[in-house]
Amino acid sequence: MAKVGIVMGSDSDMPVMAKAAEVLEELGIEYEMNIISAHREPEEFFKYAKSAEERGYKVIIAGAGKAAHLPGMCAAIFSMPVVGIPMKTSDLGGVDSLYSIVQMPSGIPVATVAINGGANAGLLAAKILATSDEALLDKIKAYSAKLKDQVVAKDEKLQAEGYKAFL
């Protein structure tokens, strides 16, 4: 199956990026995860982005905080889709990261999910891959049905036990 590259600038991003990996694992999608700083080790970053296609990546999920250059730089080098995850920061709450990722110049698109939206990034990458993979599309449909079932079960609990059951 097609690979997804998951890249982050710091190990502090791992809790969010792990959520993307968990979704990919649940759907049976192979991925590789790396910590590479576009600012602190630019040579390693360029090597990563330039070799992504030959390593079989079809999508890159890139998480970044503050100036958040990692997703945009991946998109500038890698010809296939890039999904950016803006990280919540202590200084500006992630709005700085969000603005940095969504304000890409014309010709360098980055699909962007919510601040700390790791699970949605994994799901979006899977949906991109599913456009040419019927078996994966079926898994995504089953995943969505499972989410619906979880909401129905929570409502049934609310109706049976009242709101205090959730406190």
PDB file of C-alpha atoms in Angstrom:
ATOM      1  CA  MET A   1       0.000   0.000   0.000  1.00  0.00           C
ATOM      2  CA  ALA A   2       1.072   3.575  -0.537  1.00  0.00           C
ATOM      3  CA  LYS A   3       3.134   5.167   2.170  1.00  0.00           C
ATOM      4  CA  VAL A   4       2.523   8.345   4.106  1.00  0.00           C
ATOM      5  CA  GLY A   5       5.384  10.362   5.494  1.00  0.00           C
ATOM      6  CA  ILE A   6       4.783  11.885   8.916  1.00  0.00           C
ATOM      7  CA  VAL A   7       7.286  14.573   9.805  1.00  0.00           C
ATOM      8  CA  MET A   8       7.542  16.947  12.735  1.00  0.00           C
ATOM      9  CA  GLY A   9      10.057  19.534  13.824  1.00  0.00           C
ATOM     10  CA  SER A  10      10.321  18.455  17.443  1.00  0.00           C
ATOM     11  CA  ASP A  11       9.559  15.534  19.735  1.00  0.00           C
ATOM     12  CA  SER A  12       7.215  17.870  21.601  1.00  0.00           C
ATOM     13  CA  ASP A  13       4.877  17.437  18.581  1.00  0.00           C
ATOM     14  CA  MET A  14       4.703  13.662  19.099  1.00  0.00           C
ATOM     15  CA  PRO A  15       1.385  13.490  21.023  1.00  0.00           C
ATOM     16  CA  VAL A  16      -0.413  15.180  18.111  1.00  0.00           C
ATOM     17  CA  MET A  17       1.477  13.394  15.348  1.00  0.00           C
ATOM     18  CA  ALA A  18       0.903  10.025  17.032  1.00  0.00           C
ATOM     19  CA  LYS A  19      -2.830  10.537  16.515  1.00  0.00           C
ATOM     20  CA  ALA A  20      -2.238  10.679  12.757  1.00  0.00           C
ATOM     21  CA  ALA A  21      -0.195   7.484  12.986  1.00  0.00           C
ATOM     22  CA  GLU A  22      -2.929   5.753  15.002  1.00  0.00           C
ATOM     23  CA  VAL A  23      -5.530   6.480  12.324  1.00  0.00           C
ATOM     24  CA  LEU A  24      -3.207   5.247   9.577  1.00  0.00           C
ATOM     25  CA  GLU A  25      -2.483   2.074  11.546  1.00  0.00           C
ATOM     26  CA  GLU A  26      -6.185   1.433  12.112  1.00  0.00           C
ATOM     27  CA  LEU A  27      -6.771   1.713   8.368  1.00  0.00           C
ATOM     28  CA  GLY A  28      -3.769  -0.462   7.499  1.00  0.00           C
ATOM     29  CA  ILE A  29      -1.747   2.275   5.814  1.00  0.00           C
ATOM     30  CA  GLU A  30       2.033   2.068   5.906  1.00  0.00           C
ATOM     31  CA  TYR A  31       3.839   5.189   7.112  1.00  0.00           C
ATOM     32  CA  GLU A  32       7.215   6.425   8.226  1.00  0.00           C
ATOM     33  CA  MET A  33       7.675   8.990  10.982  1.00  0.00           C
ATOM     34  CA  ASN A  34      10.599  11.386  11.329  1.00  0.00           C
ATOM     35  CA  ILE A  35      11.692  14.340  13.437  1.00  0.00           C
ATOM     36  CA  ILE A  36      13.417  16.858  11.174  1.00  0.00           C
ATOM     37  CA  SER A  37      13.773  20.558  11.779  1.00  0.00           C
ATOM     38  CA  ALA A  38      13.601  22.691   8.642  1.00  0.00           C
ATOM     39  CA  HIS A  39      15.373  25.467  10.561  1.00  0.00           C
ATOM     40  CA  ARG A  40      17.959  23.592  12.634  1.00  0.00           C
ATOM     41  CA  GLU A  41      19.016  21.003  10.052  1.00  0.00           C
ATOM     42  CA  PRO A  42      18.095  22.300   6.589  1.00  0.00           C
ATOM     43  CA  GLU A  43      20.332  19.853   4.710  1.00  0.00           C
ATOM     44  CA  GLU A  44      18.579  16.881   6.334  1.00  0.00           C
ATOM     45  CA  PHE A  45      15.203  18.443   5.613  1.00  0.00           C
ATOM     46  CA  PHE A  46      15.983  18.953   1.914  1.00  0.00           C
ATOM     47  CA  LYS A  47      17.252  15.367   1.637  1.00  0.00           C
ATOM     48  CA  TYR A  48      14.018  14.127   3.267  1.00  0.00           C
ATOM     49  CA  ALA A  49      11.674  16.157   1.049  1.00  0.00           C
ATOM     50  CA  LYS A  50      13.575  15.502  -2.183  1.00  0.00           C
ATOM     51  CA  SER A  51      13.674  11.732  -1.595  1.00  0.00           C
ATOM     52  CA  ALA A  52      10.068  11.351  -0.384  1.00  0.00           C
ATOM     53  CA  GLU A  53       8.657  10.367  -3.754  1.00  0.00           C
ATOM     54  CA  GLU A  54      11.325   7.754  -4.459  1.00  0.00           C
ATOM     55  CA  ARG A  55      10.700   6.293  -0.983  1.00  0.00           C
ATOM     56  CA  GLY A  56       7.092   5.696  -2.052  1.00  0.00           C
ATOM     57  CA  TYR A  57       5.325   8.497  -0.229  1.00  0.00           C
ATOM     58  CA  LYS A  58       2.031   9.544  -1.768  1.00  0.00           C
ATOM     59  CA  VAL A  59       1.165  12.062   0.968  1.00  0.00           C
ATOM     60  CA  ILE A  60       3.190  13.872   3.615  1.00  0.00           C
ATOM     61  CA  ILE A  61       1.671  14.917   6.932  1.00  0.00           C
ATOM     62  CA  ALA A  62       3.795  17.712   8.391  1.00  0.00           C
ATOM     63  CA  GLY A  63       3.267  19.194  11.829  1.00  0.00           C
ATOM     64  CA  ALA A  64       4.810  22.469  12.872  1.00  0.00           C
ATOM     65  CA  GLY A  65       4.499  25.188  15.461  1.00  0.00           C
ATOM     66  CA  LYS A  66       5.290  28.892  15.615  1.00  0.00           C
ATOM     67  CA  ALA A  67       6.667  29.970  12.203  1.00  0.00           C
ATOM     68  CA  ALA A  68       5.523  26.540  10.897  1.00  0.00           C
ATOM     69  CA  HIS A  69       7.685  26.343   7.789  1.00  0.00           C
ATOM     70  CA  LEU A  70       7.865  22.554   7.652  1.00  0.00           C
ATOM     71  CA  PRO A  71       4.551  21.885   5.801  1.00  0.00           C
ATOM     72  CA  GLY A  72       5.064  24.681   3.282  1.00  0.00           C
ATOM     73  CA  MET A  73       8.635  23.706   2.548  1.00  0.00           C
ATOM     74  CA  CYS A  74       7.538  20.087   2.075  1.00  0.00           C
ATOM     75  CA  ALA A  75       4.912  21.295  -0.397  1.00  0.00           C
ATOM     76  CA  ALA A  76       7.477  23.411  -2.238  1.00  0.00           C
ATOM     77  CA  ILE A  77       9.680  20.355  -2.848  1.00  0.00           C
ATOM     78  CA  PHE A  78       7.340  17.311  -2.821  1.00  0.00           C
ATOM     79  CA  SER A  79       5.009  17.158  -5.848  1.00  0.00           C
ATOM     80  CA  MET A  80       2.219  15.216  -4.154  1.00  0.00           C
ATOM     81  CA  PRO A  81      -0.238  16.305  -1.416  1.00  0.00           C
ATOM     82  CA  VAL A  82       0.956  17.736   1.883  1.00  0.00           C
ATOM     83  CA  VAL A  83      -1.318  17.971   4.914  1.00  0.00           C
ATOM     84  CA  GLY A  84      -0.212  20.531   7.485  1.00  0.00           C
ATOM     85  CA  ILE A  85      -0.994  20.321  11.182  1.00  0.00           C
ATOM     86  CA  PRO A  86      -0.596  23.613  13.046  1.00  0.00           C
ATOM     87  CA  MET A  87       0.643  22.944  16.565  1.00  0.00           C
ATOM     88  CA  LYS A  88      -0.703  24.677  19.619  1.00  0.00           C
ATOM     89  CA  THR A  89       2.012  26.934  20.971  1.00  0.00           C
ATOM     90  CA  SER A  90       2.464  28.444  24.390  1.00  0.00           C
ATOM     91  CA  ASP A  91       2.936  31.944  23.016  1.00  0.00           C
ATOM     92  CA  LEU A  92      -0.013  32.386  20.659  1.00  0.00           C
ATOM     93  CA  GLY A  93      -2.045  29.214  21.142  1.00  0.00           C
ATOM     94  CA  GLY A  94      -1.324  27.862  17.669  1.00  0.00           C
ATOM     95  CA  VAL A  95      -2.870  30.741  15.741  1.00  0.00           C
ATOM     96  CA  ASP A  96       0.629  31.696  14.599  1.00  0.00           C
ATOM     97  CA  SER A  97       1.145  28.180  13.238  1.00  0.00           C
ATOM     98  CA  LEU A  98      -2.283  28.109  11.617  1.00  0.00           C
ATOM     99  CA  TYR A  99      -1.743  31.418   9.825  1.00  0.00           C
ATOM    100  CA  SER A 100       1.695  30.329   8.658  1.00  0.00           C
ATOM    101  CA  ILE A 101       0.386  27.119   7.109  1.00  0.00           C
ATOM    102  CA  VAL A 102      -2.803  28.441   5.505  1.00  0.00           C
ATOM    103  CA  GLN A 103      -1.137  31.530   3.996  1.00  0.00           C
ATOM    104  CA  MET A 104       0.835  29.681   1.340  1.00  0.00           C
ATOM    105  CA  PRO A 105       1.639  31.459  -1.922  1.00  0.00           C
ATOM    106  CA  SER A 106      -0.195  30.554  -5.097  1.00  0.00           C
ATOM    107  CA  GLY A 107       1.106  27.317  -6.573  1.00  0.00           C
ATOM    108  CA  ILE A 108       2.248  25.810  -3.242  1.00  0.00           C
ATOM    109  CA  PRO A 109      -0.917  24.370  -1.650  1.00  0.00           C
ATOM    110  CA  VAL A 110      -0.954  22.773   1.776  1.00  0.00           C
ATOM    111  CA  ALA A 111      -4.145  21.141   3.013  1.00  0.00           C
ATOM    112  CA  THR A 112      -4.516  22.287   6.607  1.00  0.00           C
ATOM    113  CA  VAL A 113      -6.413  20.711   9.486  1.00  0.00           C
ATOM    114  CA  ALA A 114      -7.308  22.185  12.867  1.00  0.00           C
ATOM    115  CA  ILE A 115      -4.746  23.184  15.458  1.00  0.00           C
ATOM    116  CA  ASN A 116      -3.470  19.894  16.960  1.00  0.00           C
ATOM    117  CA  GLY A 117      -5.656  18.019  14.447  1.00  0.00           C
ATOM    118  CA  GLY A 118      -3.516  14.906  14.140  1.00  0.00           C
ATOM    119  CA  ALA A 119      -6.355  12.405  13.760  1.00  0.00           C
ATOM    120  CA  ASN A 120      -7.989  14.450  11.004  1.00  0.00           C
ATOM    121  CA  ALA A 121      -4.644  14.738   9.203  1.00  0.00           C
ATOM    122  CA  GLY A 122      -4.323  10.957   9.209  1.00  0.00           C
ATOM    123  CA  LEU A 123      -7.883  10.572   7.978  1.00  0.00           C
ATOM    124  CA  LEU A 124      -7.424  13.191   5.236  1.00  0.00           C
ATOM    125  CA  ALA A 125      -4.258  11.435   4.038  1.00  0.00           C
ATOM    126  CA  ALA A 126      -6.198   8.160   3.977  1.00  0.00           C
ATOM    127  CA  LYS A 127      -9.031   9.741   1.991  1.00  0.00           C
ATOM    128  CA  ILE A 128      -6.534  11.083  -0.542  1.00  0.00           C
ATOM    129  CA  LEU A 129      -5.092   7.590  -0.959  1.00  0.00           C
ATOM    130  CA  ALA A 130      -8.588   6.072  -1.154  1.00  0.00           C
ATOM    131  CA  THR A 131      -9.361   7.950  -4.370  1.00  0.00           C
ATOM    132  CA  SER A 132      -7.469   5.168  -6.152  1.00  0.00           C
ATOM    133  CA  ASP A 133      -7.943   2.288  -3.677  1.00  0.00           C
ATOM    134  CA  GLU A 134     -11.405   0.727  -3.313  1.00  0.00           C
ATOM    135  CA  ALA A 135     -10.386  -1.510  -0.403  1.00  0.00           C
ATOM    136  CA  LEU A 136      -9.114   1.501   1.538  1.00  0.00           C
ATOM    137  CA  LEU A 137     -12.298   3.403   0.730  1.00  0.00           C
ATOM    138  CA  ASP A 138     -14.296   0.545   2.263  1.00  0.00           C
ATOM    139  CA  LYS A 139     -12.153   0.751   5.418  1.00  0.00           C
ATOM    140  CA  ILE A 140     -12.791   4.500   5.634  1.00  0.00           C
ATOM    141  CA  LYS A 141     -16.529   3.917   5.295  1.00  0.00           C
ATOM    142  CA  ALA A 142     -16.362   1.367   8.121  1.00  0.00           C
ATOM    143  CA  TYR A 143     -14.331   3.837  10.220  1.00  0.00           C
ATOM    144  CA  SER A 144     -17.033   6.482   9.688  1.00  0.00           C
ATOM    145  CA  ALA A 145     -19.761   3.999  10.619  1.00  0.00           C
ATOM    146  CA  LYS A 146     -17.863   3.211  13.835  1.00  0.00           C
ATOM    147  CA  LEU A 147     -17.797   6.925  14.696  1.00  0.00           C
ATOM    148  CA  LYS A 148     -21.549   7.118  14.149  1.00  0.00           C
ATOM    149  CA  ASP A 149     -22.108   4.082  16.362  1.00  0.00           C
ATOM    150  CA  GLN A 150     -20.082   5.720  19.139  1.00  0.00           C
ATOM    151  CA  VAL A 151     -22.280   8.835  19.043  1.00  0.00           C
ATOM    152  CA  VAL A 152     -25.462   6.749  19.035  1.00  0.00           C
ATOM    153  CA  ALA A 153     -24.206   4.780  22.062  1.00  0.00           C
ATOM    154  CA  LYS A 154     -23.427   7.991  23.942  1.00  0.00           C
ATOM    155  CA  ASP A 155     -26.900   9.353  23.240  1.00  0.00           C
ATOM    156  CA  GLU A 156     -28.478   6.105  24.395  1.00  0.00           C
ATOM    157  CA  LYS A 157     -26.486   6.379  27.635  1.00  0.00           C
ATOM    158  CA  LEU A 158     -27.629   9.994  28.051  1.00  0.00           C
ATOM    159  CA  GLN A 159     -31.252   9.038  27.494  1.00  0.00           C
ATOM    160  CA  ALA A 160     -31.040   6.110  29.907  1.00  0.00           C
ATOM    161  CA  GLU A 161     -28.895   7.606  32.667  1.00  0.00           C
ATOM    162  CA  GLY A 162     -29.089  11.385  32.256  1.00  0.00           C
ATOM    163  CA  TYR A 163     -26.312  13.919  31.940  1.00  0.00           C
ATOM    164  CA  LYS A 164     -24.785  13.069  35.317  1.00  0.00           C
ATOM    165  CA  ALA A 165     -23.519   9.801  33.817  1.00  0.00           C
ATOM    166  CA  PHE A 166     -21.014  11.903  31.847  1.00  0.00           C
ATOM    167  CA  LEU A 167     -19.716  13.957  34.751  1.00  0.00           C
TER     168      LEU A 167
END
